[in-house]
Amino acid sequence: MKLCRFNDARLGLVEGDLVYDVTDATRILPSLSWPVPAADLLIANLDAVVQEASTLKQGATTYHVRQVRLLSPVANPTKVIAAPVNYLKHQAEAIADGGKNFSDFETIDTYGLFLKAPSSVVGMGEGVEIKFPYKRTDHEIELVVVIGKGGRDISHDAALDLVAGYCMGLDMTIRGPEDRSLRKSLDTFSVVGPWLVTPDEVGDPNSLAMVLTVNGAPRQDANTRDLIFNVQNLISYASRHYTLNPGDILFTGTPEGVGPVEPGDVISISIDKLGLADVGVRAAG
Ligand code: MN
């Protein structure tokens, strides 16, 4: 199943070019009182939501997918985990740059993972805001994993059991000497969507082709089979350092071909099984 959030936080079931409004499926979610659990409420109850959404599809109002404004499928991630250099060819382009723009040359074995601010998360329909136009701001297409079941110290073999689904992602990045937690956590710098695709529709996450263009010009063209730390390894590694919560988002790293964008650009991305989307770039208002 493909689930999206759209317009003013409505819930949609996506089939082909149609979005079925199944917002009423959220009525099965438990009501909360303070302090709320550390989890995204919808993802924590995803199985029940999916079942309810299937029932509600018949008779639901439909929209063409291009008619709606797509938000992040995860509304309230407790954290956004991300992989630094995780493709050899991206490492090679960073090294070839000679320190002019790139500051990360080693892999996860050296750096470990890093965190992005949950407040940086937006959907594909919300677009990217360039806050500092005099700094180089790059696109990074990445496979995104959404954690469905929480846990810690998860083994490689059990890792995929935790997955609620997959999305496409843009890990927007300012190049420069500042800490990654600053350069990658600006508002709109974690673009996630266009919808959540459940694992049964994806199969092996370590064999997905991805393409990114800017204004139609090719930039990134790669496959998750070339991940240095594959999806299972990333989940296992992350879970040995952080307790994973339902709705946590994991950016798996970007392949070669990263480059700058500026206001007015349109970033188009596609990943096998996950869909395609156009993401607009604008100046900060
Ligand atoms: Mn990245």
mmCIF file of N, CA and C and ligand atoms in Angstrom, residues 82-84 90 114 140-142 171 173 184 251-254, ligand 1:
data_model
loop_
_atom_site.group_PDB
_atom_site.id
_atom_site.type_symbol
_atom_site.label_atom_id
_atom_site.label_comp_id
_atom_site.label_asym_id
_atom_site.label_seq_id
_atom_site.Cartn_x
_atom_site.Cartn_y
_atom_site.Cartn_z
ATOM 1 N N ALA A 82 20.799 9.797 9.766
ATOM 2 C CA ALA A 82 21.297 9.861 8.389
ATOM 3 C C ALA A 82 22.704 9.292 8.293
ATOM 4 N N ALA A 83 22.992 8.742 7.108
ATOM 5 C CA ALA A 83 24.297 8.153 6.833
ATOM 6 C C ALA A 83 25.163 9.163 6.092
ATOM 7 N N PRO A 84 26.401 9.372 6.564
ATOM 8 C CA PRO A 84 27.346 10.147 5.755
ATOM 9 C C PRO A 84 27.803 9.260 4.598
ATOM 10 N N HIS A 90 30.513 8.331 -4.449
ATOM 11 C CA HIS A 90 30.304 9.644 -3.819
ATOM 12 C C HIS A 90 31.520 10.013 -2.977
ATOM 13 N N PHE A 114 24.742 10.287 11.751
ATOM 14 C CA PHE A 114 24.482 11.609 12.327
ATOM 15 C C PHE A 114 22.981 11.847 12.374
ATOM 16 N N GLU A 140 20.834 15.882 -2.413
ATOM 17 C CA GLU A 140 21.324 14.515 -2.196
ATOM 18 C C GLU A 140 20.117 13.590 -2.232
ATOM 19 N N ILE A 141 19.940 12.860 -3.330
ATOM 20 C CA ILE A 141 18.840 11.881 -3.382
ATOM 21 C C ILE A 141 19.218 10.685 -2.525
ATOM 22 N N GLU A 142 18.252 10.182 -1.744
ATOM 23 C CA GLU A 142 18.541 9.036 -0.873
ATOM 24 C C GLU A 142 17.294 8.162 -0.706
ATOM 25 N N ASP A 171 18.256 14.793 1.103
ATOM 26 C CA ASP A 171 19.029 15.289 2.246
ATOM 27 C C ASP A 171 19.729 16.558 1.784
ATOM 28 N N THR A 173 21.784 19.880 1.710
ATOM 29 C CA THR A 173 23.048 20.048 2.419
ATOM 30 C C THR A 173 23.764 21.322 1.992
ATOM 31 N N LYS A 184 22.721 20.594 7.584
ATOM 32 C CA LYS A 184 21.726 19.691 7.010
ATOM 33 C C LYS A 184 20.375 19.753 7.719
ATOM 34 N N PHE A 251 17.776 8.242 6.658
ATOM 35 C CA PHE A 251 18.341 8.552 5.336
ATOM 36 C C PHE A 251 19.573 7.666 5.130
ATOM 37 N N THR A 252 19.622 6.967 3.988
ATOM 38 C CA THR A 252 20.624 5.916 3.815
ATOM 39 C C THR A 252 21.904 6.367 3.123
ATOM 40 N N GLY A 253 22.003 7.641 2.781
ATOM 41 C CA GLY A 253 23.216 8.139 2.128
ATOM 42 C C GLY A 253 22.986 8.382 0.653
ATOM 43 N N THR A 254 23.788 9.296 0.103
ATOM 44 C CA THR A 254 23.578 9.673 -1.300
ATOM 45 C C THR A 254 24.681 9.128 -2.197
HETATM 46 MN MN MN B 1 23.162 12.594 2.720
#
